[in-house]
Coordinates of C-alpha atoms in Angstrom, one line a residue:
M18 CA 0.0 0.0 -0.2
N19 CA 1.2 3.9 -0.6
S20 CA -0.4 5.3 2.1
P21 CA -2.0 4.3 5.9
L22 CA -5.4 3.4 5.6
S23 CA -7.6 6.1 7.7
T24 CA -9.5 3.8 10.0
I25 CA -12.1 4.2 12.5
I26 CA -13.3 2.3 15.6
V27 CA -16.7 2.2 16.3
D28 CA -17.6 0.6 19.8
D29 CA -19.5 1.9 22.8
E30 CA -17.1 0.1 25.2
P31 CA -14.2 2.3 26.5
L32 CA -11.9 -0.5 26.9
A33 CA -12.9 -2.3 23.6
R34 CA -12.0 0.3 21.6
K35 CA -8.6 1.2 23.4
G36 CA -7.9 -2.2 23.2
L37 CA -8.2 -2.7 19.9
A38 CA -6.3 0.8 18.9
V39 CA -3.6 -0.6 20.6
R40 CA -2.9 -3.7 18.7
L41 CA -3.7 -1.6 15.5
Q42 CA -0.7 0.7 16.4
A43 CA 1.5 -2.4 15.9
H44 CA 0.6 -2.3 12.0
S45 CA 2.1 0.6 10.3
D46 CA -0.2 0.8 7.4
I47 CA -3.0 1.5 9.0
D48 CA -3.3 4.8 10.4
I49 CA -6.4 5.0 13.4
H50 CA -8.1 8.5 12.5
A51 CA -10.7 8.5 15.0
Q52 CA -12.4 6.4 17.9
C53 CA -16.4 6.9 17.8
S54 CA -18.6 5.4 20.9
N55 CA -21.5 5.1 19.0
G56 CA -23.3 5.0 15.7
R57 CA -24.1 8.6 15.4
E58 CA -20.4 9.6 16.5
A59 CA -19.2 7.3 13.2
I60 CA -21.9 9.1 10.5
E61 CA -20.4 12.5 11.8
T62 CA -16.8 10.8 11.5
L63 CA -17.7 9.4 7.9
T64 CA -19.3 12.8 6.5
A65 CA -16.2 14.2 7.7
G66 CA -13.7 13.3 5.9
K67 CA -12.2 9.9 3.8
V68 CA -12.5 6.5 6.0
E69 CA -11.2 3.5 4.2
L70 CA -11.7 1.3 6.9
M71 CA -14.1 0.7 10.2
F72 CA -13.7 -1.4 12.5
L73 CA -17.5 -1.4 13.7
D74 CA -19.4 -3.0 16.8
I75 CA -22.5 -4.7 16.2
Q76 CA -24.6 -4.2 19.7
M77 CA -24.5 -0.8 20.4
P78 CA -27.4 1.3 21.9
G79 CA -29.3 3.6 19.5
L80 CA -27.8 3.2 16.4
D81 CA -26.2 0.2 16.0
G82 CA -23.8 -1.3 13.8
F83 CA -26.7 -2.6 11.2
G84 CA -28.0 1.2 11.6
V85 CA -24.5 2.8 10.8
I86 CA -24.4 0.5 8.0
E87 CA -27.8 0.9 6.7
Q88 CA -27.3 5.3 6.9
I89 CA -23.9 5.2 4.8
I90 CA -26.2 4.2 2.2
A91 CA -29.4 5.8 2.7
Q92 CA -26.8 9.4 3.1
G93 CA -25.0 8.5 -0.2
L94 CA -21.3 8.6 2.1
P95 CA -18.4 6.6 0.8
M96 CA -18.5 3.0 2.1
P97 CA -15.3 2.2 3.8
M98 CA -14.4 -1.2 4.4
V99 CA -16.0 -3.0 7.4
V100 CA -14.9 -5.3 9.6
F101 CA -17.4 -6.4 12.2
V102 CA -16.3 -6.5 16.0
T103 CA -19.0 -8.7 17.6
A104 CA -19.7 -10.8 20.7
F105 CA -21.9 -12.9 18.7
D106 CA -21.0 -17.1 19.1
Q107 CA -19.8 -18.5 16.2
Y108 CA -23.4 -20.0 15.2
A109 CA -25.0 -16.5 14.7
I110 CA -21.7 -14.9 12.8
K111 CA -22.2 -17.5 9.7
A112 CA -24.0 -14.6 8.1
F113 CA -21.0 -12.2 8.5
E114 CA -18.7 -15.0 7.1
V115 CA -20.8 -14.6 3.8
H116 CA -21.1 -10.9 3.8
A117 CA -18.1 -8.9 5.2
I118 CA -14.9 -8.6 4.6
D119 CA -14.3 -10.2 8.2
Y120 CA -15.5 -10.2 11.5
L121 CA -14.0 -9.9 14.8
L122 CA -14.7 -12.0 18.4
K123 CA -14.8 -10.0 21.5
P124 CA -12.3 -10.1 22.9
V125 CA -10.0 -9.8 20.1
D126 CA -7.4 -12.0 19.5
E127 CA -3.5 -11.0 18.0
S128 CA -3.8 -13.8 15.8
R129 CA -6.9 -13.2 14.5
L130 CA -6.9 -9.7 13.9
S131 CA -4.0 -10.5 11.5
Q132 CA -5.8 -12.6 9.9
A133 CA -8.4 -9.8 9.7
L134 CA -6.0 -7.2 8.3
D135 CA -4.3 -9.4 5.5
K136 CA -7.8 -9.9 4.1
I137 CA -8.1 -6.1 3.7
R138 CA -4.9 -5.5 2.7
Q139 CA -6.0 -8.2 -0.6
H140 CA -9.0 -6.4 -0.6
K141 CA -7.5 -3.0 -0.9
Q142 CA -5.2 -3.9 -3.9
V143 CA -8.2 -5.8 -6.1
Q144 CA -10.3 -2.8 -5.1
Q145 CA -13.7 -4.5 -4.7
D146 CA -15.5 -1.5 -3.8
S147 CA -19.3 -2.6 -5.6
D148 CA -19.0 -6.6 -5.1
H149 CA -18.2 -5.0 -1.1
K150 CA -21.2 -2.7 -1.3
S151 CA -23.5 -5.4 -2.4
K152 CA -23.0 -7.8 0.3
L153 CA -23.1 -5.3 2.8
V154 CA -26.6 -4.2 1.3
R155 CA -27.6 -8.2 1.3
L156 CA -26.3 -8.1 5.0
V157 CA -28.5 -5.5 5.7
S158 CA -31.3 -6.7 4.3
D159 CA -31.2 -10.4 5.8
V160 CA -31.1 -9.4 8.8
T161 CA -33.3 -5.9 9.0
G162 CA -35.8 -8.0 6.6
N163 CA -35.5 -4.9 4.3
D164 CA -36.3 -5.3 0.3
C165 CA -32.5 -6.1 -1.5
E166 CA -33.7 -5.7 -5.0
K167 CA -35.3 -2.4 -3.8
I168 CA -31.9 -1.2 -1.7
L169 CA -29.7 -1.8 -5.2
E170 CA -32.0 -0.6 -7.2
Q171 CA -32.0 2.6 -5.4
L172 CA -28.5 2.8 -4.8
A173 CA -28.3 2.4 -8.6
N174 CA -30.3 5.6 -9.6
N175 CA -28.9 7.5 -6.7
D176 CA -32.2 7.9 -5.1
A177 CA -30.8 8.7 -1.9
D178 CA -34.5 10.3 -0.7
K179 CA -36.5 7.2 -1.2
L180 CA -33.2 5.0 0.2
S181 CA -34.0 7.0 3.8
E182 CA -37.6 6.3 3.6
N183 CA -37.0 2.7 3.1
L184 CA -34.4 2.2 6.1
S185 CA -35.6 3.1 9.1
Q186 CA -33.5 3.4 12.2
Y187 CA -36.0 0.7 13.4
T188 CA -35.6 -2.9 13.1
D189 CA -38.0 -5.1 11.0
V190 CA -36.6 -8.4 12.8
L191 CA -35.7 -9.7 16.1
A192 CA -33.0 -12.1 16.2
I193 CA -33.9 -14.5 19.1
K194 CA -31.7 -16.8 20.5
D195 CA -32.4 -20.0 22.4
G196 CA -29.8 -22.7 23.2
G197 CA -27.4 -23.2 19.8
E198 CA -30.4 -21.7 17.6
V199 CA -31.2 -17.9 16.6
T200 CA -34.6 -17.7 15.3
R201 CA -35.3 -14.3 12.8
V202 CA -38.9 -13.1 14.2
M203 CA -40.6 -10.4 11.8
V204 CA -41.6 -7.4 13.6
K205 CA -44.8 -7.2 11.8
D206 CA -46.1 -10.4 13.5
I207 CA -45.6 -9.7 16.8
L208 CA -48.9 -8.9 18.9
W209 CA -47.5 -7.7 22.1
I210 CA -44.3 -7.9 24.5
D211 CA -44.4 -8.6 28.5
A212 CA -41.9 -8.2 30.8
A213 CA -40.8 -11.4 32.9
G214 CA -37.6 -10.4 35.1
D215 CA -34.8 -9.8 33.3
Y216 CA -36.7 -11.4 29.9
M217 CA -39.0 -10.5 27.8
C218 CA -41.6 -12.5 26.2
V219 CA -42.1 -12.0 22.7
Y220 CA -45.7 -13.0 21.2
T221 CA -46.8 -13.9 18.0
G222 CA -49.9 -15.9 16.0
E223 CA -47.3 -18.7 16.1
G224 CA -46.0 -18.7 19.6
T225 CA -44.0 -17.1 22.5
H226 CA -40.0 -16.5 22.4
I227 CA -38.2 -15.5 25.0
L228 CA -35.8 -12.5 24.6
R229 CA -33.0 -11.2 26.7
K230 CA -33.4 -7.9 26.6
T231 CA -35.1 -4.6 28.5
M232 CA -37.8 -2.7 28.3
K233 CA -35.8 0.3 27.4
Q234 CA -33.7 -1.7 24.9
L235 CA -36.7 -2.8 23.2
E236 CA -38.1 0.9 23.0
E237 CA -34.8 1.7 21.2
I238 CA -35.1 -0.1 18.4
L239 CA -39.0 -0.5 17.9
D240 CA -40.7 2.1 16.1
P241 CA -43.2 4.1 18.8
K242 CA -45.7 4.5 16.4
V243 CA -46.4 0.9 15.9
F244 CA -45.8 -0.4 19.6
I245 CA -47.2 1.2 22.1
R246 CA -46.6 1.3 25.9
S247 CA -49.9 -0.1 27.8
H248 CA -48.0 -0.8 31.2
R249 CA -45.0 -0.5 32.8
S250 CA -44.1 -3.7 32.0
S251 CA -45.7 -4.3 28.3
M252 CA -46.0 -2.5 24.9
V253 CA -48.6 -4.2 22.1
N254 CA -48.5 -3.5 18.3
K255 CA -51.5 -1.3 17.7
H256 CA -52.2 -3.5 14.4
Y257 CA -53.6 -6.1 16.3
I258 CA -55.6 -4.0 18.9
E259 CA -59.6 -5.0 18.3
K260 CA -60.8 -2.5 21.1
F261 CA -59.9 -0.5 24.2
C262 CA -62.4 -1.2 27.0
S263 CA -63.0 0.4 30.7
Q264 CA -64.5 -1.5 33.4
L265 CA -67.1 -0.4 36.4
N266 CA -64.3 -0.6 39.1
G267 CA -61.8 2.1 36.9
E268 CA -59.2 -0.4 35.2
Y269 CA -58.4 -0.7 31.5
F270 CA -57.7 -3.2 29.3
L271 CA -57.4 -3.4 25.4
V272 CA -58.8 -6.7 23.3
M273 CA -56.9 -7.7 21.0
K274 CA -57.9 -9.2 17.5
N275 CA -57.0 -13.2 19.0
G276 CA -59.3 -12.2 21.6
K277 CA -56.6 -11.9 24.6
E278 CA -57.3 -9.2 26.9
L279 CA -54.5 -7.3 28.4
K280 CA -54.6 -4.6 31.1
V281 CA -53.8 -1.4 30.4
S282 CA -52.6 1.1 33.1
R283 CA -53.6 4.2 34.7
S284 CA -50.9 6.1 34.0
Y285 CA -50.5 4.7 30.3
K286 CA -54.3 5.1 29.5
E287 CA -54.2 8.5 27.5
K288 CA -51.3 7.7 25.5
V289 CA -53.0 4.5 24.4
K290 CA -56.1 6.4 23.3
Q291 CA -54.4 8.6 21.8
A292 CA -52.6 6.1 19.6
I293 CA -55.2 4.3 18.3
N294 CA -57.4 6.9 18.1
C295 CA -59.9 6.1 20.7

């Protein structure tokens, strides 16, 4: 390479950023341009100047790793080479092996990092930028459920406005791990969600899934125009609400289209009524 690769590290964990930066400093062809603590900072850095390589954490609050890729595409920014950094296990990471230049599992191993850098150098030599972008588009499509062909068509037509409309900051898919399996649950199929201790019970027409997330985390990734908080420990998909009811004792509840009755707490009553136009 003629000059070092302008590189950014994107991770919400300070120790993870520092550890990776220390390892990368040993490689003269890598120039750490910036360290970003969240997805928004990454987009700002990418907007401000040329970035050729990005080590991108997947699980971050707010705008996660996939959201960063979506925003790069939607805003028409130059796509850097991307290496995903993740705490996912080997089973869940298979998709990234197919679509990304490479991935690193936390904690980052020195020999594994060297392998990833070798791939980056090879990729840089052959300049497979368009192929890389296509693979990232397909990865985003696989994970979020967005239409891959539509994304590629809009990229070809430089139609950034329509692309921005389609690439929402809210997810279309929940990846729910159960033992050695990962189930992709389409968000549009979720009826309601209840908190159960440290877990969430996600109800669909086909059954119940157990998800290890907090209500706050779910509120960050689910569209609030669709998912309404009906109680401190529950939220409902308004598209599956049949009616809003009150009882003589002053309590309120929702009747879902499948006949299930869900309690509405007094503190959320007005917001629920407003959301469903009662």
